[in-house]
Coordinates of C-alpha atoms in Angstrom, one line a residue:
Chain A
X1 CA 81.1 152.5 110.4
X2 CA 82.4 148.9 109.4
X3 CA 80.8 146.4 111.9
X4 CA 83.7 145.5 114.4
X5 CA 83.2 141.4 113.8
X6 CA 82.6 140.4 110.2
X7 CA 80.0 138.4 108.8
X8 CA 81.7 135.0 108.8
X9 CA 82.3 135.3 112.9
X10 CA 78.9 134.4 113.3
X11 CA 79.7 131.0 112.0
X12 CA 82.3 130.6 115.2
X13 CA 80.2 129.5 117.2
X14 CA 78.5 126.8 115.2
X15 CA 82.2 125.8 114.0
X16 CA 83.1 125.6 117.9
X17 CA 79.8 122.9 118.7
X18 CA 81.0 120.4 115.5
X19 CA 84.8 120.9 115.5
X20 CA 85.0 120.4 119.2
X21 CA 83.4 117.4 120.0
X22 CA 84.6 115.7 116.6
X23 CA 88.4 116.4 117.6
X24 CA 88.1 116.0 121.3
X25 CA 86.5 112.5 120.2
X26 CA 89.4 112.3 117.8
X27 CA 91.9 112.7 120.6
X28 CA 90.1 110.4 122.7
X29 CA 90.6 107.6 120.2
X30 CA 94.2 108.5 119.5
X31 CA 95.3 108.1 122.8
X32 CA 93.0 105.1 123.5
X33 CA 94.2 103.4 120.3
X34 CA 97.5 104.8 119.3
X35 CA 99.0 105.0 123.2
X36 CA 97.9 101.6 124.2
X37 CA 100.6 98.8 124.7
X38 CA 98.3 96.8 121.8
X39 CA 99.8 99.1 119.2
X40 CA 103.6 100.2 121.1
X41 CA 104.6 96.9 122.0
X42 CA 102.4 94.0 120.5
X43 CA 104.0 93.0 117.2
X44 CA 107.9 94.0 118.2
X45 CA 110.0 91.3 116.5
X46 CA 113.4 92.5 116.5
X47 CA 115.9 90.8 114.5
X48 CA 118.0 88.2 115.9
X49 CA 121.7 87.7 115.5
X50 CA 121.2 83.7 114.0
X51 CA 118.2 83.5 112.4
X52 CA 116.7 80.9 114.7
X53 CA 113.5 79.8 114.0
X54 CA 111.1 78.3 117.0
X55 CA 108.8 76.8 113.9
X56 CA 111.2 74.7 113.0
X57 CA 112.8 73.6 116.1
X58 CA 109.8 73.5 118.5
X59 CA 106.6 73.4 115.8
X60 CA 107.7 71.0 113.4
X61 CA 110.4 68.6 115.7
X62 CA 108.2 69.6 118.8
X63 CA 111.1 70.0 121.1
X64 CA 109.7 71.2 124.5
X65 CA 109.9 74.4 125.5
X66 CA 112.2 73.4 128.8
X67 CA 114.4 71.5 126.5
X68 CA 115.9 75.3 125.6
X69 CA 114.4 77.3 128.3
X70 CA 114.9 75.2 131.3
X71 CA 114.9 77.5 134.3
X72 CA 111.2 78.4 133.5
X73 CA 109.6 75.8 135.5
X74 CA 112.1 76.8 138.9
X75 CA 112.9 80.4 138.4
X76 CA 111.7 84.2 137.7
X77 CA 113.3 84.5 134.4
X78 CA 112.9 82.0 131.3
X79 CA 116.9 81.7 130.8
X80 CA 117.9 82.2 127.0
X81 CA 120.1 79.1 126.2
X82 CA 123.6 79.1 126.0
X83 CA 125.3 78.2 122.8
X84 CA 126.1 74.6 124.0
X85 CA 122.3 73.4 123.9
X86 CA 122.6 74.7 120.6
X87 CA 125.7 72.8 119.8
X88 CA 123.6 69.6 121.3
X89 CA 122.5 69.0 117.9
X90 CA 124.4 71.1 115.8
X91 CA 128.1 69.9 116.8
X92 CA 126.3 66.1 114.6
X93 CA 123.7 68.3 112.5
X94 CA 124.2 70.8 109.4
X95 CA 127.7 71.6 111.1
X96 CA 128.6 73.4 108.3
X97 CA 125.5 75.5 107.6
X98 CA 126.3 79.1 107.0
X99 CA 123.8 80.6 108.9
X100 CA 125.3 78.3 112.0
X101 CA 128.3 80.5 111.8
X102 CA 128.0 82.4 114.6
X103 CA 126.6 79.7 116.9
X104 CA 130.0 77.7 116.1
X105 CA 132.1 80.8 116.6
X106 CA 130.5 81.5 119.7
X107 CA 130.8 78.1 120.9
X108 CA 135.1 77.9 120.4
X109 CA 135.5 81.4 121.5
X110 CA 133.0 81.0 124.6
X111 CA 131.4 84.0 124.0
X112 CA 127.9 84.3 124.3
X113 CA 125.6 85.4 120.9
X114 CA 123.9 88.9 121.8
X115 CA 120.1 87.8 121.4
X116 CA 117.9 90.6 121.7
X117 CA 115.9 90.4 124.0
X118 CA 111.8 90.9 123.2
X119 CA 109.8 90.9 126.6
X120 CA 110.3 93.5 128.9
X121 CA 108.0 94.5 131.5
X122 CA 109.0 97.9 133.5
X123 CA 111.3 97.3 136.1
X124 CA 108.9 98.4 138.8
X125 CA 106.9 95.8 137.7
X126 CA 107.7 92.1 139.2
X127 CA 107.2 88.9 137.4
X128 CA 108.2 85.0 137.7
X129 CA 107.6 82.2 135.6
X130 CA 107.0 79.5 138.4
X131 CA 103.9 80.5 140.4
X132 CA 102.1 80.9 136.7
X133 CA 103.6 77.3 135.0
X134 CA 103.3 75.7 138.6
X135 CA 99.2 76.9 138.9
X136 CA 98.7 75.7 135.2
X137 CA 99.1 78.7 133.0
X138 CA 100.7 77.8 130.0
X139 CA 103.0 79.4 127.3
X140 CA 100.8 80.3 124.9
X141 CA 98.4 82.3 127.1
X142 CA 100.7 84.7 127.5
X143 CA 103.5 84.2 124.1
X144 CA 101.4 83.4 121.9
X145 CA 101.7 80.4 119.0
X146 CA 105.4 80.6 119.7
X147 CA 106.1 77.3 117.7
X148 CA 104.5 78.9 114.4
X149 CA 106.9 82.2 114.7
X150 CA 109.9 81.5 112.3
X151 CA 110.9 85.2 114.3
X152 CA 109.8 86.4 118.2
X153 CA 107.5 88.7 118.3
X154 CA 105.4 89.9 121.1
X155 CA 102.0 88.5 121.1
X156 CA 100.1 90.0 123.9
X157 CA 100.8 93.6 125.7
X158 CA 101.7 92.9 128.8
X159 CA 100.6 95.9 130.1
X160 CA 99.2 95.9 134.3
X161 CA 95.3 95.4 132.4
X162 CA 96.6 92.2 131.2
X163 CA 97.8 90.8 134.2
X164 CA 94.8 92.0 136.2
X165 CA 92.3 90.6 133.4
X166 CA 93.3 87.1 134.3
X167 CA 94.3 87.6 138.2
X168 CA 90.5 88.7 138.4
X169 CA 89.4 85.1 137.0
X170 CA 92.1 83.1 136.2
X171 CA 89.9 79.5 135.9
X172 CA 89.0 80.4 132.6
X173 CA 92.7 80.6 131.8
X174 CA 94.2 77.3 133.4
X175 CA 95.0 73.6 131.9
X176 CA 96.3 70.6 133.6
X177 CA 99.8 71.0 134.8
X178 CA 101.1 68.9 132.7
X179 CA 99.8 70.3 129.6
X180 CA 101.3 73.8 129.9
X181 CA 104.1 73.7 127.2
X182 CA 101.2 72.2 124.9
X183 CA 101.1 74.6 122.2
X184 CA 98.0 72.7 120.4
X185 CA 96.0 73.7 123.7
X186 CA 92.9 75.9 122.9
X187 CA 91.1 78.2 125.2
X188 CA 87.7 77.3 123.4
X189 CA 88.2 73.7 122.8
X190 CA 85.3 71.4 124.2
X191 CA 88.4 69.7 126.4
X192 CA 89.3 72.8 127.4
X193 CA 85.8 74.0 128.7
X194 CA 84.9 70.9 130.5
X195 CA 88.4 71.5 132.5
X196 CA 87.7 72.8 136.3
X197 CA 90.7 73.5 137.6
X198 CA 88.6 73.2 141.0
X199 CA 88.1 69.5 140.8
X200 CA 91.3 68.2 139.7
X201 CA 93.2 66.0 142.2
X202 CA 96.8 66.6 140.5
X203 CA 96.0 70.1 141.9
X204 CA 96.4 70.2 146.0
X205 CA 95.2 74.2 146.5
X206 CA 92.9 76.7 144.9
X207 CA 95.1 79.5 142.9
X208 CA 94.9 82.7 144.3
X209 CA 96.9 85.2 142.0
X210 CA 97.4 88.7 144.0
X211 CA 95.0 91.7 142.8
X212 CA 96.8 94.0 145.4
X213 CA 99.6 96.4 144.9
X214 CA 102.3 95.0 146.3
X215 CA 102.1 91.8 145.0
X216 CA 103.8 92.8 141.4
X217 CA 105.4 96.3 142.7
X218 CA 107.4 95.2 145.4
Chain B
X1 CA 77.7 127.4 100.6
X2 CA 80.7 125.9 99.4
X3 CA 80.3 122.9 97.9
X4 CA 84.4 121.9 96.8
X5 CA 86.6 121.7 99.1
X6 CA 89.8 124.4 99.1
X7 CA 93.4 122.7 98.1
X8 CA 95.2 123.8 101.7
X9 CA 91.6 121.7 103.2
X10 CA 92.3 118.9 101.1
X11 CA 96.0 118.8 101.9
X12 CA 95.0 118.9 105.4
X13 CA 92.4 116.0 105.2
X14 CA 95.5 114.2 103.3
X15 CA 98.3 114.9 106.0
X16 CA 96.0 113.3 108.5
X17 CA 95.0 110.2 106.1
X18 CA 98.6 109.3 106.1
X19 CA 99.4 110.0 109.3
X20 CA 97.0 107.6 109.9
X21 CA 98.4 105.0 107.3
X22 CA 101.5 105.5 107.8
X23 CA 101.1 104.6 111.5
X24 CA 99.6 101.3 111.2
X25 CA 97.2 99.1 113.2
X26 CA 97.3 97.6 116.9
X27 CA 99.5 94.6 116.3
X28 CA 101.6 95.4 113.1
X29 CA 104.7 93.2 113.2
X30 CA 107.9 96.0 113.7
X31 CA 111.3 95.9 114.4
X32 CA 111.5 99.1 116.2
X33 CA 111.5 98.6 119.7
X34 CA 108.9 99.5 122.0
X35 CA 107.8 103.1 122.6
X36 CA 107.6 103.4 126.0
X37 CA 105.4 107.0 126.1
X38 CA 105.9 107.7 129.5
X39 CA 109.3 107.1 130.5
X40 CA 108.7 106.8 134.1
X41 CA 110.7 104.4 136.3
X42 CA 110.8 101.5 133.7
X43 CA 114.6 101.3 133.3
X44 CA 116.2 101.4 136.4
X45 CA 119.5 101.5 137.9
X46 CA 119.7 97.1 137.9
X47 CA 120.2 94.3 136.0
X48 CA 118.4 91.3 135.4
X49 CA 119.9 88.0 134.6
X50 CA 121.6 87.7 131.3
X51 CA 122.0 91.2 130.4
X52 CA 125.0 92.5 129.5
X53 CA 126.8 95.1 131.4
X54 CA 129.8 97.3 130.2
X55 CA 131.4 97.5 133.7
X56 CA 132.9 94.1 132.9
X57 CA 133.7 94.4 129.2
X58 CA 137.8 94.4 130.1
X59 CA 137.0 90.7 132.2
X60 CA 134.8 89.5 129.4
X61 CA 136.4 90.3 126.2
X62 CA 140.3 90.4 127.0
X63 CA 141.4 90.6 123.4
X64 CA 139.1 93.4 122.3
X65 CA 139.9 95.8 125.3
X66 CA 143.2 95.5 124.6
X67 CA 142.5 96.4 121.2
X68 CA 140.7 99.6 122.1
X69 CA 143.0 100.7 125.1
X70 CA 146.0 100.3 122.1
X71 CA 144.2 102.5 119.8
X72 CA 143.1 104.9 122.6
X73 CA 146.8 104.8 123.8
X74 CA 148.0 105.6 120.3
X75 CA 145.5 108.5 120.0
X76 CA 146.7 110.0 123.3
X77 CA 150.8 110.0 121.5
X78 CA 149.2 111.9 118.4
X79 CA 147.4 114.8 120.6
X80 CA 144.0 113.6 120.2
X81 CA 141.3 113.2 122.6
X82 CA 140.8 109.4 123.2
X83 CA 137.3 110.2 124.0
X84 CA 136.7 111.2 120.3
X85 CA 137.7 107.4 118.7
X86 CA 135.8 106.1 116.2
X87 CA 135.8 102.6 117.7
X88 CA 135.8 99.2 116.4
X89 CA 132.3 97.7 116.7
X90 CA 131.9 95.6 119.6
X91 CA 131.4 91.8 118.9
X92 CA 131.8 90.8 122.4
X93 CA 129.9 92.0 125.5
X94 CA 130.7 92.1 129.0
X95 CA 127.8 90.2 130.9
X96 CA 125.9 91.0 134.1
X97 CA 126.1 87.8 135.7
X98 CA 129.4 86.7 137.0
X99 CA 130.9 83.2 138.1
X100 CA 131.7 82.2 141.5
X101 CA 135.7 83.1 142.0
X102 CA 137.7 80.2 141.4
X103 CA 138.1 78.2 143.9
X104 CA 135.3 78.8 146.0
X105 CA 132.3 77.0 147.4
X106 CA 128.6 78.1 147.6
X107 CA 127.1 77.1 150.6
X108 CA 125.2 73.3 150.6
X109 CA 126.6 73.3 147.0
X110 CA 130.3 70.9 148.2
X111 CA 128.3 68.1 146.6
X112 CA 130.7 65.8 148.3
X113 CA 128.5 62.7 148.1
X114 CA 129.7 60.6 145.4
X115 CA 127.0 58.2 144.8
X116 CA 124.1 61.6 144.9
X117 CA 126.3 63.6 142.7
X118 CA 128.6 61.5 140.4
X119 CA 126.9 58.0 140.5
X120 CA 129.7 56.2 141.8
X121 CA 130.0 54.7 144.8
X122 CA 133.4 54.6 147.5
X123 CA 135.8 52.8 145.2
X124 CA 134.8 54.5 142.3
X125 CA 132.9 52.5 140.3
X126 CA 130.1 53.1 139.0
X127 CA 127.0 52.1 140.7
X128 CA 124.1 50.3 139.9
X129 CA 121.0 51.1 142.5
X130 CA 119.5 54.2 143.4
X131 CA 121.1 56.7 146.2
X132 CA 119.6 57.0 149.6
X133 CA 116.7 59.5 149.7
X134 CA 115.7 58.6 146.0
X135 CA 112.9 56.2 146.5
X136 CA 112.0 54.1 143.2
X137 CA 108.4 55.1 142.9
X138 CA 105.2 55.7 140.3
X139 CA 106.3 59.5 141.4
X140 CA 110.0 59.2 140.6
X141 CA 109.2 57.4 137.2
X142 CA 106.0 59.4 136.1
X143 CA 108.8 62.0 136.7
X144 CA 111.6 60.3 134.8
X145 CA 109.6 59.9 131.8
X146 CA 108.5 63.3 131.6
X147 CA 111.4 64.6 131.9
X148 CA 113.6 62.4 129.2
X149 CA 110.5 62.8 126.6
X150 CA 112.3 66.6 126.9
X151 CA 115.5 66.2 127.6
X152 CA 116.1 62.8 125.4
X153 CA 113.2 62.0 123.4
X154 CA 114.4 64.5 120.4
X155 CA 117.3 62.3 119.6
X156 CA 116.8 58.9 121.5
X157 CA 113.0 58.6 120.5
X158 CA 109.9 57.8 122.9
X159 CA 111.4 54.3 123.4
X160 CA 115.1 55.0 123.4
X161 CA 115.9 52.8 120.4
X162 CA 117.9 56.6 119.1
X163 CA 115.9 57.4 116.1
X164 CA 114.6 60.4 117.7
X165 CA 113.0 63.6 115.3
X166 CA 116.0 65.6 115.0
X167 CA 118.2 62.9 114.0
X168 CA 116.3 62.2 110.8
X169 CA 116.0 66.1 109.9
X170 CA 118.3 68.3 107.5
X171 CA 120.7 65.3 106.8
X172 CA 120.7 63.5 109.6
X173 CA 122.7 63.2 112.3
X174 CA 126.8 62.4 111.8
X175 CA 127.1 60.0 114.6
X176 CA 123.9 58.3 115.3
X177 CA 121.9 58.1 119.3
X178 CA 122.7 55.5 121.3
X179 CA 120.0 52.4 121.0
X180 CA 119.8 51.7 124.4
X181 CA 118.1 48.2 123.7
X182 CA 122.0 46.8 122.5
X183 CA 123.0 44.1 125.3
X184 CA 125.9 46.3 125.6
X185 CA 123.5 48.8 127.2
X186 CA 121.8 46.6 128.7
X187 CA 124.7 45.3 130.9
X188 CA 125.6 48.9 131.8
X189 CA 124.8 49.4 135.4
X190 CA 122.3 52.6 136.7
X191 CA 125.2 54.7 137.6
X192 CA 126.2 54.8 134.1
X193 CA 123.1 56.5 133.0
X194 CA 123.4 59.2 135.6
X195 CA 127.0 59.9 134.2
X196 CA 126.2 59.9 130.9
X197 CA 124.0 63.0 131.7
X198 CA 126.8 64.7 133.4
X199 CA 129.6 64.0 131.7
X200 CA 128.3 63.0 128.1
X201 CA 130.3 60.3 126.6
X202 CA 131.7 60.4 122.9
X203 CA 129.7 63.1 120.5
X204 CA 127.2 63.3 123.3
X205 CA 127.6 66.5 124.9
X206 CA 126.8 66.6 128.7
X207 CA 123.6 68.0 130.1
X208 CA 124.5 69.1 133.9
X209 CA 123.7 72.6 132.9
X210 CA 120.4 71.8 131.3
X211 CA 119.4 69.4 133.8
X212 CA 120.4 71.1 137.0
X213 CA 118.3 69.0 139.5
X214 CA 120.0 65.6 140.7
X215 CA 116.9 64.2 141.7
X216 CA 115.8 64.9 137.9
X217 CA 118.8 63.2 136.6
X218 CA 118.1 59.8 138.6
X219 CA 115.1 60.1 137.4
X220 CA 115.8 59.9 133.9
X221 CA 118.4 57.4 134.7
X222 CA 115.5 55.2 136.0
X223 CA 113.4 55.5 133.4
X224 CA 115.7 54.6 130.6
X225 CA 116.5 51.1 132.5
X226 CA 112.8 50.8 132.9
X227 CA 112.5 51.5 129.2
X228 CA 115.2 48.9 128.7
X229 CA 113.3 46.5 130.9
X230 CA 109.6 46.6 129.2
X231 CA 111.8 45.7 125.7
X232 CA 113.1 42.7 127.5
X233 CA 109.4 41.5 129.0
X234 CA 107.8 42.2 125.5
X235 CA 110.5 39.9 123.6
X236 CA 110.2 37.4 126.4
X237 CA 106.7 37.0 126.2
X238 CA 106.5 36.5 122.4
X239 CA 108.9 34.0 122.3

């Protein structure tokens, strides 16, 4: 009689003790790498309707950031500008640029261009501008070298990790409140280390940022 | 033991190689949105500010709904389902946020003080100090000068004589920034200023909407005349 597992069963076993651990460790990284917000979100640059570029207009003219996005400073949402802040400018400058079309169009008709639209936290989550800009958090901690981006794209993941990373010790990450649409501002500069937030008179309270629940799901 | 490995092995050990390629490192630049893995509660049942919002398409975009409830119309006359359509694309969008009805008056918002709100003062002209509750201060002009280096600065310059960055940039601009350092603008009285960045004046358009504050405004409005004034003490003094 035939034995009842063949020969090559034996090697089951031994298969089982490499295979496993090698794919469950292959899992483990796909989820860790391949799942996180660092690879689903960080990099999304859609395109835009009118290929505006903040390089040009706020790297290489250094308009300030609040010159277009003025509600930063005083609300939860960084408004988008209408087309008339646009037409600022471009009602005296390259007025009859083709790729100003639709700015122009939009303009007459009063119908706004459809940017799309590149942050988006979950809406369980709750955020607003004003508490970050008014305790000295600037743009580019969180968006990145915005004025070197000819396109949008999402620099950081904005996932809950993020928030809580500086909420947990957010000295590190502050600059003096009037320095926070200063895109030339760097984290490891000497000026930058020799900042304490804690003995600067412009600032009248220590910053606080909630670690609890309910202070971003509300 | 084997020592080669068999072709469905090696077509495996592929398959995986460019899965793994193919999709990319933490951080590639894309244009597909977002993968949201767990859908969970992340889009809900509201709108934030600025989205659009189809519910108002046939307030927003008159012309087009017409177009599409003719069409639709027509389809019904023929026996079709106007569900079915192949519609026009869409270049206008209804919006989520809505205007206050004409007509109407938010509450505190009647702005009924002339000198505050249009820099003029009970006859109408235009007036030349600040208005009550807006004290001239190191505050109100550290303020002021922080705020026209963004508002102004790009096309006025640092010291308002109108040669700011964007007006010498891809052409230049057709009608060239006031120099606020002309008598002419030197005679104008503070009031003028404040309308200027309400109402614009000539190719300047107006900046109420960017510059929503009043206090903000004055501000501005002071430090171009104290702009105006360190010219005048520099020429004076070299003379």
């Amino acid at each position: 009689m035939p034995a009842i597992f063949p020969r090559w069963t034996n090697k089951i076993p031994l298969a089982i003790a490499v295979l496993g651990p090698l794919v469950g460790a292959g899992v483990i990284f796909g989820v860790w790498y391949y799942w996180s917000p660092e690879f689903t979100d960080v990099g999304y640059r859609p395109e835009q309707p009118v290929s505006f570029s903040h390089k040009l207009h706020a790297g290489d003219m250094g308009l300030d950031c609040r010159y277009c996005h003025n509600t930063v400073e005083v609300a939860a949402k960084a408004a988008i500008p209408p087309t008339q802040t646009c037409m600022n400018c471009h009602s005296l400058v390259k007025t009859d640029s083709p790729k100003l079309k639709k700015v122009r169009d939009s303009y007459e008709s009063g119908k706004p261009i459809p940017w799309v639209r590149v942050h988006q936290l979950p809406d369980y989550a709750f955020f607003d501008h004003r508490p970050h800009l008014a305790a000295g958090v600037g743009c580019s901690t969180c968006h990145g070298r915005i004025d070197q981006m000819t396109v949008v794209q999402m620099d950081q993941p904005l996932s809950m990790g993020w928030c809580l990373d500086c909420h947990r010790d957010p000295d590190n990450n502050l600059r003096p409140l009037d320095r926070i649409t200063d895109m030339n501002w760097d984290p490891h500069s000497e000026e930058a280390l020799a900042y304490n937030p804690n003995e600067d008179p412009e600032r009248k309270r220590k910053v606080v940022p909630p670690e609890h629940c309910s202070g971003c799901h509300r | 033991m084997r020592t080669s490995l068999k072709p469905t092995q090696l077509f495996a050990a592929a398959c995986l190689a460019a899965g793994v390629l193919a999709s990319g490192c933490q951080g590639n630049r894309s244009e597909a949105p977002p993968v949201h893995i767990w859908h969970n509660m992340d889009f809900q049942n509201k709108l934030d500010p600025q989205e659009e919002y189809d519910f108002f398409f046939a307030i927003d975009c008159p012309e087009e709904a017409a177009k599409i409830a003719e069409l639709k119309a027509k389809a019904v006359a023929h026996g079709h389902n106007p569900d079915h359509l192949p519609l026009p694309e869409k270049t206008c969008r209804g919006r989520a946020m809505r205007n206050a009805p004409a007509g109407t008056v938010a509450r505190g918002h009647l702005k009924n003080d002339d000198h505050l709100y249009k820099g003029r003062g009970p006859d109408g002209r235009l007036v030349d100090e600040l208005p009550k509750g807006i004290v001239l201060s190191e505050e109100l002009l550290n303020r002021g000068e922080e705020r026209y280096n963004i508002y102004c600065q790009p096309c006025h310059d640092y010291a308002g004589t109108g040669q700011g960055i964007a007006t010498r940039r891809g052409g230049g601009f057709a009608v060239q920034p006031a120099n606020f350092h002309e008598d002419k603008f030197r005679a104008m009285p503070l009031g003028h200023f404040y309308d200027v960045i309400v109402n614009g004046k000539g190719t300047m358009l107006p900046y109420a909407a960017q510059i929503v504050s009043v206090e903000d405004r004055w501000a501005i409005a002071a430090w171009v005349r104290t702009l105006q004034q360190s010219r005048t003490t520099v020429a004076m003094g070299g003379k």
